[in-house]
PDB file of C-alpha atoms in Angstrom:
ATOM      1  CA  UNK A1091     -13.993   8.222 -28.191  1.00  0.00           C
ATOM      2  CA  UNK A1092     -14.086  11.456 -30.154  1.00  0.00           C
ATOM      3  CA  UNK A1093     -13.857  14.847 -28.571  1.00  0.00           C
ATOM      4  CA  UNK A1094     -16.134  17.607 -29.895  1.00  0.00           C
ATOM      5  CA  UNK A1095     -15.253  21.223 -28.988  1.00  0.00           C
ATOM      6  CA  UNK A1096     -18.427  23.038 -27.851  1.00  0.00           C
ATOM      7  CA  UNK A1097     -17.249  26.603 -27.181  1.00  0.00           C
ATOM      8  CA  UNK A1098     -19.480  29.652 -26.667  1.00  0.00           C
ATOM      9  CA  UNK A1099     -18.822  33.349 -26.914  1.00  0.00           C
ATOM     10  CA  UNK A1100     -20.371  34.086 -23.439  1.00  0.00           C
ATOM     11  CA  UNK A1101     -22.424  32.434 -20.543  1.00  0.00           C
ATOM     12  CA  UNK A1102     -25.586  33.843 -22.003  1.00  0.00           C
ATOM     13  CA  UNK A1103     -24.768  32.031 -25.362  1.00  0.00           C
ATOM     14  CA  UNK A1104     -24.295  28.778 -23.571  1.00  0.00           C
ATOM     15  CA  UNK A1105     -27.573  29.265 -21.591  1.00  0.00           C
ATOM     16  CA  UNK A1106     -29.363  30.098 -24.710  1.00  0.00           C
ATOM     17  CA  UNK A1107     -27.888  26.834 -26.358  1.00  0.00           C
ATOM     18  CA  UNK A1108     -29.423  24.836 -23.705  1.00  0.00           C
ATOM     19  CA  UNK A1109     -32.873  26.283 -24.324  1.00  0.00           C
ATOM     20  CA  UNK A1110     -32.567  26.303 -28.103  1.00  0.00           C
ATOM     21  CA  UNK A1111     -31.975  22.514 -28.135  1.00  0.00           C
ATOM     22  CA  UNK A1112     -35.697  21.983 -27.824  1.00  0.00           C
ATOM     23  CA  UNK A1113     -35.439  18.826 -26.054  1.00  0.00           C
ATOM     24  CA  UNK A1114     -34.945  17.732 -22.402  1.00  0.00           C
ATOM     25  CA  UNK A1115     -31.309  17.072 -21.427  1.00  0.00           C
ATOM     26  CA  UNK A1116     -29.896  18.306 -24.648  1.00  0.00           C
ATOM     27  CA  UNK A1117     -27.457  20.969 -25.810  1.00  0.00           C
ATOM     28  CA  UNK A1118     -27.160  22.754 -29.060  1.00  0.00           C
ATOM     29  CA  UNK A1119     -23.699  22.835 -30.271  1.00  0.00           C
ATOM     30  CA  UNK A1120     -21.721  24.517 -33.121  1.00  0.00           C
ATOM     31  CA  UNK A1121     -19.046  22.425 -34.873  1.00  0.00           C
ATOM     32  CA  UNK A1122     -17.873  21.510 -38.281  1.00  0.00           C
ATOM     33  CA  UNK A1123     -16.904  18.155 -37.017  1.00  0.00           C
ATOM     34  CA  UNK A1124     -19.712  15.777 -38.081  1.00  0.00           C
ATOM     35  CA  UNK A1125     -21.075  13.282 -35.502  1.00  0.00           C
ATOM     36  CA  UNK A1126     -23.841  10.596 -36.151  1.00  0.00           C
ATOM     37  CA  UNK A1127     -26.944   9.905 -34.353  1.00  0.00           C
ATOM     38  CA  UNK A1128     -26.257   7.706 -31.474  1.00  0.00           C
ATOM     39  CA  UNK A1129     -22.493   8.218 -31.618  1.00  0.00           C
ATOM     40  CA  UNK A1130     -20.992   8.634 -28.034  1.00  0.00           C
ATOM     41  CA  UNK A1131     -18.682  11.558 -27.892  1.00  0.00           C
ATOM     42  CA  UNK A1132     -16.803  13.809 -25.275  1.00  0.00           C
ATOM     43  CA  UNK A1133     -18.102  17.384 -25.358  1.00  0.00           C
ATOM     44  CA  UNK A1134     -15.511  19.943 -24.326  1.00  0.00           C
ATOM     45  CA  UNK A1135     -17.763  22.720 -23.000  1.00  0.00           C
ATOM     46  CA  UNK A1136     -16.363  26.168 -22.435  1.00  0.00           C
ATOM     47  CA  UNK A1137     -17.598  29.767 -22.543  1.00  0.00           C
ATOM     48  CA  UNK A1138     -15.859  32.964 -22.165  1.00  0.00           C
ATOM     49  CA  UNK A1139     -15.340  33.747 -18.457  1.00  0.00           C
ATOM     50  CA  UNK A1140     -15.606  30.114 -17.366  1.00  0.00           C
ATOM     51  CA  UNK A1141     -12.856  28.934 -15.141  1.00  0.00           C
ATOM     52  CA  UNK A1142     -11.405  26.095 -17.185  1.00  0.00           C
ATOM     53  CA  UNK A1143     -13.231  23.637 -19.543  1.00  0.00           C
ATOM     54  CA  UNK A1144     -15.536  20.766 -18.513  1.00  0.00           C
ATOM     55  CA  UNK A1145     -15.701  17.480 -20.319  1.00  0.00           C
ATOM     56  CA  UNK A1146     -19.123  15.961 -20.576  1.00  0.00           C
ATOM     57  CA  UNK A1147     -20.079  12.527 -22.108  1.00  0.00           C
ATOM     58  CA  UNK A1148     -22.860  12.786 -24.482  1.00  0.00           C
ATOM     59  CA  UNK A1149     -24.776  11.062 -27.456  1.00  0.00           C
ATOM     60  CA  UNK A1150     -25.221  12.553 -30.676  1.00  0.00           C
ATOM     61  CA  UNK A1151     -28.864  13.398 -31.705  1.00  0.00           C
ATOM     62  CA  UNK A1152     -28.470  15.257 -35.063  1.00  0.00           C
ATOM     63  CA  UNK A1153     -25.878  17.293 -37.037  1.00  0.00           C
ATOM     64  CA  UNK A1154     -26.223  19.677 -39.981  1.00  0.00           C
ATOM     65  CA  UNK A1155     -23.776  21.343 -42.414  1.00  0.00           C
ATOM     66  CA  UNK A1156     -23.484  25.072 -42.600  1.00  0.00           C
ATOM     67  CA  UNK A1157     -26.031  27.048 -44.660  1.00  0.00           C
ATOM     68  CA  UNK A1158     -24.261  30.282 -45.311  1.00  0.00           C
ATOM     69  CA  UNK A1159     -26.988  31.926 -47.368  1.00  0.00           C
ATOM     70  CA  UNK A1160     -29.331  31.337 -44.464  1.00  0.00           C
ATOM     71  CA  UNK A1161     -26.766  32.294 -41.850  1.00  0.00           C
ATOM     72  CA  UNK A1162     -26.875  28.787 -40.289  1.00  0.00           C
ATOM     73  CA  UNK A1163     -23.785  27.576 -38.698  1.00  0.00           C
ATOM     74  CA  UNK A1164     -22.655  23.995 -38.867  1.00  0.00           C
ATOM     75  CA  UNK A1165     -23.641  21.958 -35.772  1.00  0.00           C
ATOM     76  CA  UNK A1166     -26.316  20.049 -34.156  1.00  0.00           C
ATOM     77  CA  UNK A1167     -27.648  18.707 -30.825  1.00  0.00           C
ATOM     78  CA  UNK A1168     -25.968  16.430 -28.146  1.00  0.00           C
ATOM     79  CA  UNK A1169     -27.925  14.673 -25.482  1.00  0.00           C
ATOM     80  CA  UNK A1170     -26.752  13.739 -21.944  1.00  0.00           C
ATOM     81  CA  UNK A1171     -28.303  11.776 -19.117  1.00  0.00           C
ATOM     82  CA  UNK A1172     -27.751  11.459 -15.284  1.00  0.00           C
ATOM     83  CA  UNK A1173     -24.659  13.041 -13.641  1.00  0.00           C
ATOM     84  CA  UNK A1174     -23.612  14.338 -17.210  1.00  0.00           C
ATOM     85  CA  UNK A1175     -26.713  16.267 -17.539  1.00  0.00           C
ATOM     86  CA  UNK A1176     -26.347  17.643 -14.073  1.00  0.00           C
ATOM     87  CA  UNK A1177     -22.980  18.908 -15.076  1.00  0.00           C
ATOM     88  CA  UNK A1178     -24.780  21.072 -17.640  1.00  0.00           C
ATOM     89  CA  UNK A1179     -27.283  22.241 -15.337  1.00  0.00           C
ATOM     90  CA  UNK A1180     -24.541  23.445 -13.000  1.00  0.00           C
ATOM     91  CA  UNK A1181     -22.782  25.340 -15.810  1.00  0.00           C
ATOM     92  CA  UNK A1182     -25.994  26.864 -16.728  1.00  0.00           C
ATOM     93  CA  UNK A1183     -26.262  28.237 -13.082  1.00  0.00           C
ATOM     94  CA  UNK A1184     -22.570  29.387 -13.468  1.00  0.00           C
ATOM     95  CA  UNK A1185     -23.384  31.205 -16.652  1.00  0.00           C
ATOM     96  CA  UNK A1186     -26.359  33.003 -15.112  1.00  0.00           C
ATOM     97  CA  UNK A1187     -24.280  34.110 -12.151  1.00  0.00           C
ATOM     98  CA  UNK A1188     -26.242  31.884  -9.659  1.00  0.00           C
ATOM     99  CA  UNK A1189     -23.215  29.629  -8.906  1.00  0.00           C
ATOM    100  CA  UNK A1190     -19.512  29.710  -8.801  1.00  0.00           C
ATOM    101  CA  UNK A1191     -17.016  27.200 -10.118  1.00  0.00           C
ATOM    102  CA  UNK A1192     -14.274  25.888  -7.811  1.00  0.00           C
ATOM    103  CA  UNK A1193     -10.848  26.742  -8.711  1.00  0.00           C
ATOM    104  CA  UNK A1194      -9.538  24.732 -11.779  1.00  0.00           C
ATOM    105  CA  UNK A1195      -8.322  21.297 -10.823  1.00  0.00           C
ATOM    106  CA  UNK A1196      -4.778  20.434 -11.416  1.00  0.00           C
ATOM    107  CA  UNK A1197      -5.752  17.247 -13.239  1.00  0.00           C
ATOM    108  CA  UNK A1198      -8.619  17.366 -15.690  1.00  0.00           C
ATOM    109  CA  UNK A1199     -11.409  14.945 -14.836  1.00  0.00           C
ATOM    110  CA  UNK A1200     -12.225  12.588 -17.722  1.00  0.00           C
ATOM    111  CA  UNK A1201     -15.945  11.441 -18.134  1.00  0.00           C
ATOM    112  CA  UNK A1202     -16.119   7.642 -18.239  1.00  0.00           C
ATOM    113  CA  UNK A1203     -18.760   5.046 -17.341  1.00  0.00           C
ATOM    114  CA  UNK A1204     -17.152   1.914 -16.129  1.00  0.00           C
ATOM    115  CA  UNK A1205     -18.325  -0.726 -13.644  1.00  0.00           C
ATOM    116  CA  UNK A1206     -15.863  -1.489 -10.998  1.00  0.00           C
ATOM    117  CA  UNK A1207     -15.859  -3.232  -7.641  1.00  0.00           C
ATOM    118  CA  UNK A1208     -14.597  -1.951  -4.252  1.00  0.00           C
ATOM    119  CA  UNK A1209     -14.176  -2.717  -0.666  1.00  0.00           C
ATOM    120  CA  UNK A1210     -13.336  -1.183   2.495  1.00  0.00           C
ATOM    121  CA  UNK A1211      -9.534  -1.719   3.398  1.00  0.00           C
ATOM    122  CA  UNK A1212     -10.333  -3.490   6.455  1.00  0.00           C
ATOM    123  CA  UNK A1213     -13.159  -5.722   4.823  1.00  0.00           C
ATOM    124  CA  UNK A1214     -12.957  -8.635   2.320  1.00  0.00           C
ATOM    125  CA  UNK A1215     -16.324  -8.341   0.535  1.00  0.00           C
ATOM    126  CA  UNK A1216     -16.295  -6.540  -2.818  1.00  0.00           C
ATOM    127  CA  UNK A1217     -19.240  -4.380  -3.712  1.00  0.00           C
ATOM    128  CA  UNK A1218     -20.229  -3.308  -7.284  1.00  0.00           C
ATOM    129  CA  UNK A1219     -20.376   0.344  -8.232  1.00  0.00           C
ATOM    130  CA  UNK A1220     -19.684   2.682 -11.136  1.00  0.00           C
ATOM    131  CA  UNK A1221     -17.071   5.429 -11.910  1.00  0.00           C
ATOM    132  CA  UNK A1222     -18.254   8.329 -13.850  1.00  0.00           C
ATOM    133  CA  UNK A1223     -15.224  10.457 -13.771  1.00  0.00           C
ATOM    134  CA  UNK A1224     -11.556   9.881 -13.415  1.00  0.00           C
ATOM    135  CA  UNK A1225      -8.177  11.711 -13.351  1.00  0.00           C
ATOM    136  CA  UNK A1226      -4.776  11.108 -12.151  1.00  0.00           C
ATOM    137  CA  UNK A1227      -5.697  12.435  -8.868  1.00  0.00           C
ATOM    138  CA  UNK A1228      -8.918  10.602  -8.248  1.00  0.00           C
ATOM    139  CA  UNK A1229     -12.408   9.673  -9.253  1.00  0.00           C
ATOM    140  CA  UNK A1230     -16.162  10.021  -8.776  1.00  0.00           C
ATOM    141  CA  UNK A1231     -17.518   6.749  -7.334  1.00  0.00           C
ATOM    142  CA  UNK A1232     -21.350   6.266  -7.808  1.00  0.00           C
ATOM    143  CA  UNK A1233     -22.527   4.426  -4.751  1.00  0.00           C
ATOM    144  CA  UNK A1234     -24.986   4.871  -1.878  1.00  0.00           C
ATOM    145  CA  UNK A1235     -23.078   2.798   0.467  1.00  0.00           C
ATOM    146  CA  UNK A1236     -22.597   5.557   2.957  1.00  0.00           C
ATOM    147  CA  UNK A1237     -18.788   6.028   3.031  1.00  0.00           C
ATOM    148  CA  UNK A1238     -17.317   8.520   5.442  1.00  0.00           C
ATOM    149  CA  UNK A1239     -14.817  11.339   4.842  1.00  0.00           C
ATOM    150  CA  UNK A1240     -11.147   9.928   5.143  1.00  0.00           C
ATOM    151  CA  UNK A1241     -12.257   6.464   4.840  1.00  0.00           C
ATOM    152  CA  UNK A1242      -9.833   4.145   3.053  1.00  0.00           C
ATOM    153  CA  UNK A1243     -11.054   1.849   0.252  1.00  0.00           C
ATOM    154  CA  UNK A1244      -9.729  -0.410  -2.410  1.00  0.00           C
ATOM    155  CA  UNK A1245     -11.072  -0.039  -5.933  1.00  0.00           C
ATOM    156  CA  UNK A1246     -10.696  -2.817  -8.524  1.00  0.00           C
ATOM    157  CA  UNK A1247     -10.835  -1.808 -12.019  1.00  0.00           C
ATOM    158  CA  UNK A1248     -10.788  -4.119 -15.101  1.00  0.00           C
ATOM    159  CA  UNK A1249      -9.869  -2.173 -18.243  1.00  0.00           C
ATOM    160  CA  UNK A1250     -10.568  -3.090 -21.802  1.00  0.00           C
ATOM    161  CA  UNK A1251      -8.061  -5.731 -22.715  1.00  0.00           C
ATOM    162  CA  UNK A1252      -6.748  -6.075 -19.210  1.00  0.00           C
ATOM    163  CA  UNK A1253      -6.076  -9.613 -18.133  1.00  0.00           C
ATOM    164  CA  UNK A1254      -6.779  -8.977 -14.408  1.00  0.00           C
ATOM    165  CA  UNK A1255      -8.238  -6.243 -12.218  1.00  0.00           C
ATOM    166  CA  UNK A1256      -6.047  -3.295 -11.115  1.00  0.00           C
ATOM    167  CA  UNK A1257      -6.277  -2.362  -7.422  1.00  0.00           C
ATOM    168  CA  UNK A1258      -6.238   1.409  -6.569  1.00  0.00           C
ATOM    169  CA  UNK A1259      -6.007   2.233  -2.925  1.00  0.00           C
ATOM    170  CA  UNK A1260      -8.043   5.371  -2.433  1.00  0.00           C
ATOM    171  CA  UNK A1261      -9.251   7.843   0.264  1.00  0.00           C
ATOM    172  CA  UNK A1262     -12.898   9.395   0.398  1.00  0.00           C
ATOM    173  CA  UNK A1263     -12.379  13.074   0.081  1.00  0.00           C
ATOM    174  CA  UNK A1264     -16.003  14.324  -0.796  1.00  0.00           C
ATOM    175  CA  UNK A1265     -19.242  12.970   0.379  1.00  0.00           C
ATOM    176  CA  UNK A1266     -21.431  16.001  -0.885  1.00  0.00           C
ATOM    177  CA  UNK A1267     -22.085  14.733  -4.375  1.00  0.00           C
ATOM    178  CA  UNK A1268     -25.748  13.704  -4.733  1.00  0.00           C
ATOM    179  CA  UNK A1269     -24.859  10.511  -6.680  1.00  0.00           C
ATOM    180  CA  UNK A1270     -21.733   9.222  -4.626  1.00  0.00           C
ATOM    181  CA  UNK A1271     -18.335  10.177  -3.302  1.00  0.00           C
ATOM    182  CA  UNK A1272     -15.152  11.746  -4.584  1.00  0.00           C
ATOM    183  CA  UNK A1273     -12.062   9.692  -3.897  1.00  0.00           C
ATOM    184  CA  UNK A1274      -8.391  10.449  -4.098  1.00  0.00           C
ATOM    185  CA  UNK A1275      -5.984   7.858  -5.424  1.00  0.00           C
ATOM    186  CA  UNK A1276      -2.938   7.052  -3.118  1.00  0.00           C
ATOM    187  CA  UNK A1277       0.015   6.860  -5.198  1.00  0.00           C
ATOM    188  CA  UNK A1278       2.461   5.363  -2.872  1.00  0.00           C
ATOM    189  CA  UNK A1279       5.310   5.186  -5.599  1.00  0.00           C
ATOM    190  CA  UNK A1280       6.003   6.207  -9.114  1.00  0.00           C
ATOM    191  CA  UNK A1281       4.700   2.902 -10.427  1.00  0.00           C
ATOM    192  CA  UNK A1282       1.372   3.795  -9.038  1.00  0.00           C
ATOM    193  CA  UNK A1283       1.146   6.881 -10.940  1.00  0.00           C
ATOM    194  CA  UNK A1284       1.980   4.903 -14.108  1.00  0.00           C
ATOM    195  CA  UNK A1285      -0.730   2.312 -13.383  1.00  0.00           C
ATOM    196  CA  UNK A1286      -3.411   5.103 -12.813  1.00  0.00           C
ATOM    197  CA  UNK A1287      -2.420   6.853 -16.163  1.00  0.00           C
ATOM    198  CA  UNK A1288      -2.512   3.557 -18.096  1.00  0.00           C
ATOM    199  CA  UNK A1289      -6.071   2.833 -16.621  1.00  0.00           C
ATOM    200  CA  UNK A1290      -7.236   6.303 -17.751  1.00  0.00           C
ATOM    201  CA  UNK A1291      -5.820   5.788 -21.175  1.00  0.00           C
ATOM    202  CA  UNK A1292      -7.663   2.532 -21.619  1.00  0.00           C
ATOM    203  CA  UNK A1293     -10.888   3.721 -20.197  1.00  0.00           C
ATOM    204  CA  UNK A1294     -10.976   7.003 -22.346  1.00  0.00           C
ATOM    205  CA  UNK A1295      -9.867   5.307 -25.587  1.00  0.00           C
ATOM    206  CA  UNK A1296     -12.381   2.342 -25.333  1.00  0.00           C
TER     207      UNK A1296
END
């Protein structure tokens, strides 16, 4: 999946780009890298004063070349949905001074959308769910199962080209997300970290 740089001179410019898109759940971007309608991309969103960058999974809507005589920059419109759109809404609040970003994470969360299975560590029944963000440290698990802080679960991920599911022991660290819970991966040895890195590589490159 290609990454598109979507950088803005200020928070006000970013907020204006959301308004200027002229479509619900859309963002105006300025880039010379052409993308096609319907193409899935990773948008690297940043504006001056922002605490780090945010990656958002998006779909291309339209792109146009630069028109120097008309003072039109190359760029287009990207569309987002669900939790990805909520990321942009949160960034708008940050840009307008109505919200504050948490300190930058040590490990950058990669937007993905992959179906997984999981179970509580003391149970045998596997439940279906989706992961929408992942990093070496943890993931966002989309589920309404009512998990509690500190609860240990086992996540099974089948990666593209993988012969069998990979099991990741995880601890619930955040239950305040409207769509699910944040989990931390328990890397009990160096081999565990290697497995997590390989999972991320396969999911992001698919």
